[in-house]
CSV table of C-alpha atoms in Angstrom, one decimal:
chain,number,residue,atom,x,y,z
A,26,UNK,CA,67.5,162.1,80.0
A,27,UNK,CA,65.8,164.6,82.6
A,28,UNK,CA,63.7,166.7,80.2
A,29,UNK,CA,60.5,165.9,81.9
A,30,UNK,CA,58.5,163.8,83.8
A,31,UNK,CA,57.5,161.7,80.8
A,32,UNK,CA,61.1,161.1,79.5
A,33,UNK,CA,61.9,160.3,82.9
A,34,UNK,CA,59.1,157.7,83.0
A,35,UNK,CA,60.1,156.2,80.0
A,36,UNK,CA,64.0,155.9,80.4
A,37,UNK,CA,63.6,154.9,84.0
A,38,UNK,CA,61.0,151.6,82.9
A,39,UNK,CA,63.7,151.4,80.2
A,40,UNK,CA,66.7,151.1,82.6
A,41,UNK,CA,64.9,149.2,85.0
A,42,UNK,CA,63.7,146.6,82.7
A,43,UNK,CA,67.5,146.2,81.8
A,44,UNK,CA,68.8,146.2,85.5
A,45,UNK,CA,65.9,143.0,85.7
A,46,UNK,CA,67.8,141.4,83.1
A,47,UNK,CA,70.9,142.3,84.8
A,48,UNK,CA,70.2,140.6,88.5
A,49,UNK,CA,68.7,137.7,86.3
A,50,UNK,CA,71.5,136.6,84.9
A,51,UNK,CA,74.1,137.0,87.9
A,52,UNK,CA,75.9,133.4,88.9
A,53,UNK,CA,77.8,135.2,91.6
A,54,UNK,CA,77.3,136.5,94.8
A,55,UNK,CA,80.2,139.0,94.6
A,56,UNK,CA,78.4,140.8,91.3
A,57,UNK,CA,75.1,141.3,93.4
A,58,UNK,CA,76.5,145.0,94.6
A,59,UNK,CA,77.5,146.2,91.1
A,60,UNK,CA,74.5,143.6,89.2
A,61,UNK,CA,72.1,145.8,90.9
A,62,UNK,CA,73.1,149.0,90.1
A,63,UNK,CA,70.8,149.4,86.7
A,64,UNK,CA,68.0,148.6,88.4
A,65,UNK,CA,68.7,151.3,90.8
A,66,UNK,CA,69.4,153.7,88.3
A,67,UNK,CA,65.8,152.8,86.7
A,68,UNK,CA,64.2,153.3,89.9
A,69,UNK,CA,65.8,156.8,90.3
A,70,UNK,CA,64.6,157.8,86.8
A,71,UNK,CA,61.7,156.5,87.9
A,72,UNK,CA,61.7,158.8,91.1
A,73,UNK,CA,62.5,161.8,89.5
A,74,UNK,CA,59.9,161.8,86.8
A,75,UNK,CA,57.9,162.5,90.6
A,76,UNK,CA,60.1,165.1,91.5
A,77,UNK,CA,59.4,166.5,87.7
A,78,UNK,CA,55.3,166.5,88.5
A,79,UNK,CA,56.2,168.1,92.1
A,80,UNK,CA,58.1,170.9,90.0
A,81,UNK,CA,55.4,171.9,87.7
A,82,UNK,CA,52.6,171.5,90.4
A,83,UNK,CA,51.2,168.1,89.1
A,84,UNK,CA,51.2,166.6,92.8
A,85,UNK,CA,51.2,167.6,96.3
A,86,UNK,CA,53.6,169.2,98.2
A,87,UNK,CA,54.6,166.4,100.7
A,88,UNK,CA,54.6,163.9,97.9
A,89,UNK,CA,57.1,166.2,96.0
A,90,UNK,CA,59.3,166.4,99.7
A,91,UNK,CA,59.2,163.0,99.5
A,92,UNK,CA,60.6,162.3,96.1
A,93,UNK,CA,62.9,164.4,96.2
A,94,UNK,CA,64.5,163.6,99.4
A,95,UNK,CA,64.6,159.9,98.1
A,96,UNK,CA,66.3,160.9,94.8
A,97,UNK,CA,68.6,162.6,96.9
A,98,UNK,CA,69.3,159.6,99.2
A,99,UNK,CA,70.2,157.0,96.0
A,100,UNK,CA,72.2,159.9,94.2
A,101,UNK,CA,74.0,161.0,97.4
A,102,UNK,CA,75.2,158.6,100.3
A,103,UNK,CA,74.1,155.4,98.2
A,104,UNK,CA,75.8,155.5,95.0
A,105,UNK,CA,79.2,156.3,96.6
A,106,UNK,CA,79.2,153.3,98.9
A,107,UNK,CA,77.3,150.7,96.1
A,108,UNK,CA,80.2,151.8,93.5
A,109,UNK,CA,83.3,151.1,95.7
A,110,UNK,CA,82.4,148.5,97.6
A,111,UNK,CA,80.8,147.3,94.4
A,112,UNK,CA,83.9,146.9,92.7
A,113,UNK,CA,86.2,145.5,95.4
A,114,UNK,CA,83.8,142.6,96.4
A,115,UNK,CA,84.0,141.9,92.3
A,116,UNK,CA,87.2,142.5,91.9
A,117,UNK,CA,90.6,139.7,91.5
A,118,UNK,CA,92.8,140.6,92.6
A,119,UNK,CA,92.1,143.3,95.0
A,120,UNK,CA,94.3,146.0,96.3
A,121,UNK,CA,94.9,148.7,98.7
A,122,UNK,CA,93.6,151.4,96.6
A,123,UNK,CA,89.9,149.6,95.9
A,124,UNK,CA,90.2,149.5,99.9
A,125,UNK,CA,91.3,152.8,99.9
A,126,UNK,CA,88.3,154.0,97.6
A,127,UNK,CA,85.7,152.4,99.8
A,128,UNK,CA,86.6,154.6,102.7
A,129,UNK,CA,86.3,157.6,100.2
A,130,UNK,CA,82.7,156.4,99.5
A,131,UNK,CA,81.9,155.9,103.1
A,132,UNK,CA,83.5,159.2,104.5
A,133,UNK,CA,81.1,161.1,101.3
A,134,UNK,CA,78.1,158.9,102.1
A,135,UNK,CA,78.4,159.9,105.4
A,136,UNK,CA,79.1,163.3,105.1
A,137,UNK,CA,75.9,163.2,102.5
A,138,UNK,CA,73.9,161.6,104.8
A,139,UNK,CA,74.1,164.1,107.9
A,140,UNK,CA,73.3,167.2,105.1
A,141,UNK,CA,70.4,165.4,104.3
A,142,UNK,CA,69.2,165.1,107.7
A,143,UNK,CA,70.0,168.7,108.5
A,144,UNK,CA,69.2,170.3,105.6
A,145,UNK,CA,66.1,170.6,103.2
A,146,UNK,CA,66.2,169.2,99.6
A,147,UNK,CA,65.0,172.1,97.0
A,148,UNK,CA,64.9,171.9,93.4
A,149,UNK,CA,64.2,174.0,90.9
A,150,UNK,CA,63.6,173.8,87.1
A,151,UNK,CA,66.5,175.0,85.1
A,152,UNK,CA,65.6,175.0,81.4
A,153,UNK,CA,65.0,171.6,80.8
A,154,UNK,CA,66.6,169.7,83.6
A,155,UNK,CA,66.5,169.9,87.2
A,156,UNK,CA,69.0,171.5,89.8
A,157,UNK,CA,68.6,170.0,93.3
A,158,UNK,CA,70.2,171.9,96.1
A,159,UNK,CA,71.2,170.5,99.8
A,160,UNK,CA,73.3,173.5,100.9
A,161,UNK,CA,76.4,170.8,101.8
A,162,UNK,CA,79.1,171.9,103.6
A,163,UNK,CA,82.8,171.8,101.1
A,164,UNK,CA,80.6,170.7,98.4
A,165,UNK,CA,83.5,171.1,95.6
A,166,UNK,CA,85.5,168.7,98.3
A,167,UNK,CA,82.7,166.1,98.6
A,168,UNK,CA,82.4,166.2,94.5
A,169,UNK,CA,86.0,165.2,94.6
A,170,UNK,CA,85.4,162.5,97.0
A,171,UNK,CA,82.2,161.3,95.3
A,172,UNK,CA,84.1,161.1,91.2
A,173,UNK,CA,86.9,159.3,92.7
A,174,UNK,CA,84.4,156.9,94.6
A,175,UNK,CA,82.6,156.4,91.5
A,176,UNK,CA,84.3,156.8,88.5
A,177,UNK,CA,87.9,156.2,90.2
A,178,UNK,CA,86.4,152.8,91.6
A,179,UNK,CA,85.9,151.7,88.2
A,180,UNK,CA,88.9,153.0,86.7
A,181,UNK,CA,90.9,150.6,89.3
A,182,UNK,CA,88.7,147.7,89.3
A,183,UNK,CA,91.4,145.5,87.1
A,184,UNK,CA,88.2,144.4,84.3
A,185,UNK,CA,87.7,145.6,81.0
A,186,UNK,CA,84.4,146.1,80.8
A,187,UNK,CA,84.4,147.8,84.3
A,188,UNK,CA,87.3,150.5,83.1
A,189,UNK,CA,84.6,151.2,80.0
A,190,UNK,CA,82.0,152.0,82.2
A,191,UNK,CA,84.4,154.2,84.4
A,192,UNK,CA,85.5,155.9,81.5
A,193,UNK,CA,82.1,156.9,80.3
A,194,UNK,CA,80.9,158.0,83.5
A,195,UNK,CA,83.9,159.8,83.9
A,196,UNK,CA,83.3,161.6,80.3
A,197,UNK,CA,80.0,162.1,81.1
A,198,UNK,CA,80.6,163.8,84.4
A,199,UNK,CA,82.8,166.5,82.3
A,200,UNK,CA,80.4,166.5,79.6
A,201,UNK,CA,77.5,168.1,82.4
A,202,UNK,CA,79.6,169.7,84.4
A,203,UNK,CA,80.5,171.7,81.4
A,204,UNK,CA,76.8,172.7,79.4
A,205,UNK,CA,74.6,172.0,82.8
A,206,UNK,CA,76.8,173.0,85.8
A,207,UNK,CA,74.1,173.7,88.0
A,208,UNK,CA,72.1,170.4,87.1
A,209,UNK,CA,75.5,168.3,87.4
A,210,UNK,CA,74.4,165.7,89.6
A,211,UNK,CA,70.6,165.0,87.8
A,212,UNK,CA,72.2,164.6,84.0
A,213,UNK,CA,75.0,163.1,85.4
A,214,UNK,CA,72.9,160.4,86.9
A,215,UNK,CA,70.6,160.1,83.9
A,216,UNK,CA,73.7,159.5,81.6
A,217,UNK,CA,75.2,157.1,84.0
A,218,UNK,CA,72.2,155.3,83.7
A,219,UNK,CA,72.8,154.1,80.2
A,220,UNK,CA,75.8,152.6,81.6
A,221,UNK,CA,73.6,149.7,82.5
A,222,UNK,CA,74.2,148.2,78.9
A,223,UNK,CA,77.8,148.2,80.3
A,224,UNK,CA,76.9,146.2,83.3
A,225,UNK,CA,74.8,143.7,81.4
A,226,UNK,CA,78.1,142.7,79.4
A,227,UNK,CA,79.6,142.5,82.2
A,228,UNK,CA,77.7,140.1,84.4
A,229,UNK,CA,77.1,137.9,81.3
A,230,UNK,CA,80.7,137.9,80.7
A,231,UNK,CA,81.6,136.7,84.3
A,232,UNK,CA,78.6,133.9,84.1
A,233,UNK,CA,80.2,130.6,84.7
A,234,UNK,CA,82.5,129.2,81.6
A,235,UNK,CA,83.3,132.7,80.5
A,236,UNK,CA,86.6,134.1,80.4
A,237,UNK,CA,86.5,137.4,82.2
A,238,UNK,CA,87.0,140.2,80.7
A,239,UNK,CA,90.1,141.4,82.2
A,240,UNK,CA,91.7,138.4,81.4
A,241,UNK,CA,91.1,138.3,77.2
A,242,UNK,CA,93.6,139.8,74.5
């Protein structure tokens, strides 16, 4: 998880190495959106083991800006979009609330995206994690938006393996909204990461000749 820059490192070359292996063995252009998402999730480890020096004073300040703004771009008005548009170009059949949760991604990316330009990105150490602040505007509304574009988007996807990783993203998001409420959305992402084991499955499952995995006993 987020306990320091080196962890960081490590599980984000981890992750990333997985999400490789992920895009590698995609046979379908409609996976690419969700196929892609564990090598994001790498490179965001990745990025904030950077933010992690720029806490403890390891790099420059501008460098530090710079992380942490694109940390905040890829948690923020990316990952929203990526999930539910992920799921309804994968998904069969597809319905009205998919649709409905890819304009619930799009209204919080944009929303995200405007506090981002207007706003600076701080963080702060906070024990042994980080707590990033954007000073957003109804930020328990936009929380509600951004779970139900994420983990509600997999819920409805119609797969199996898709519901899994909905549900433990879901338990996850209680899980650090509970022990480190003011560092929700860094753990959050860091446990989300693991998820890429989940999307691995998945892709391989779909590969040509399989049965998917909504569709088995």
């Amino acid at each position: 998880m987020c306990w320091s820059a080196e962890a960081d490192a490590v599980a984000g070359t981890v992750v990333a190495a997985l999400g490789v292996a992920c895009l590698a063995r995609v046979r379908d252009p409609r996976q690419l959106p969700l196929a892609v998402l564990p090598l994001l999730l790498g490179l965001h480890q990745l990025i904030e083991a950077v933010v992690w020096l720029g806490a403890d004073g390891r790099i420059g300040q501008s460098a530090a800006a710079a992380a942490r703004v694109a940390w905040t771009v890829i948690a923020l008005p990316l990952l929203p979009v990526l999930v539910s548009a992920g799921v309804r170009c994968a998904a069969r059949p597809r319905t009205a609330l998919q649709l409905l949760l890819v304009g619930v991604g799009c209204a919080v990316s944009v929303a995200s995206a405007i506090a981002l330009a207007t706003r600076p990105v701080t963080v702060r150490v906070d024990g042994h994690v980080l707590a990033y602040a954007v000073g957003v505007p109804g930020a328990g509304l936009l929380l509600v938006g951004y779970l139900a574009a994420t983990v509600g988007a997999l819920l409805a996807s119609g797969d199996r393996l898709l519901r899994l990783l909905g549900v433990l993203v879901g338990g996850g998001a209680v899980v650090c909204a509970l022990v480190w409420r003011l560092a929700f959305v860094s753990t959050w992402c860091a446990l989300a990461a693991v998820a890429a084991l989940v999307l691995l499955r998945w892709v391989r499952d779909a590969r040509p000749g399989a049965v998917p995995a909504r569709e088995r006993p």
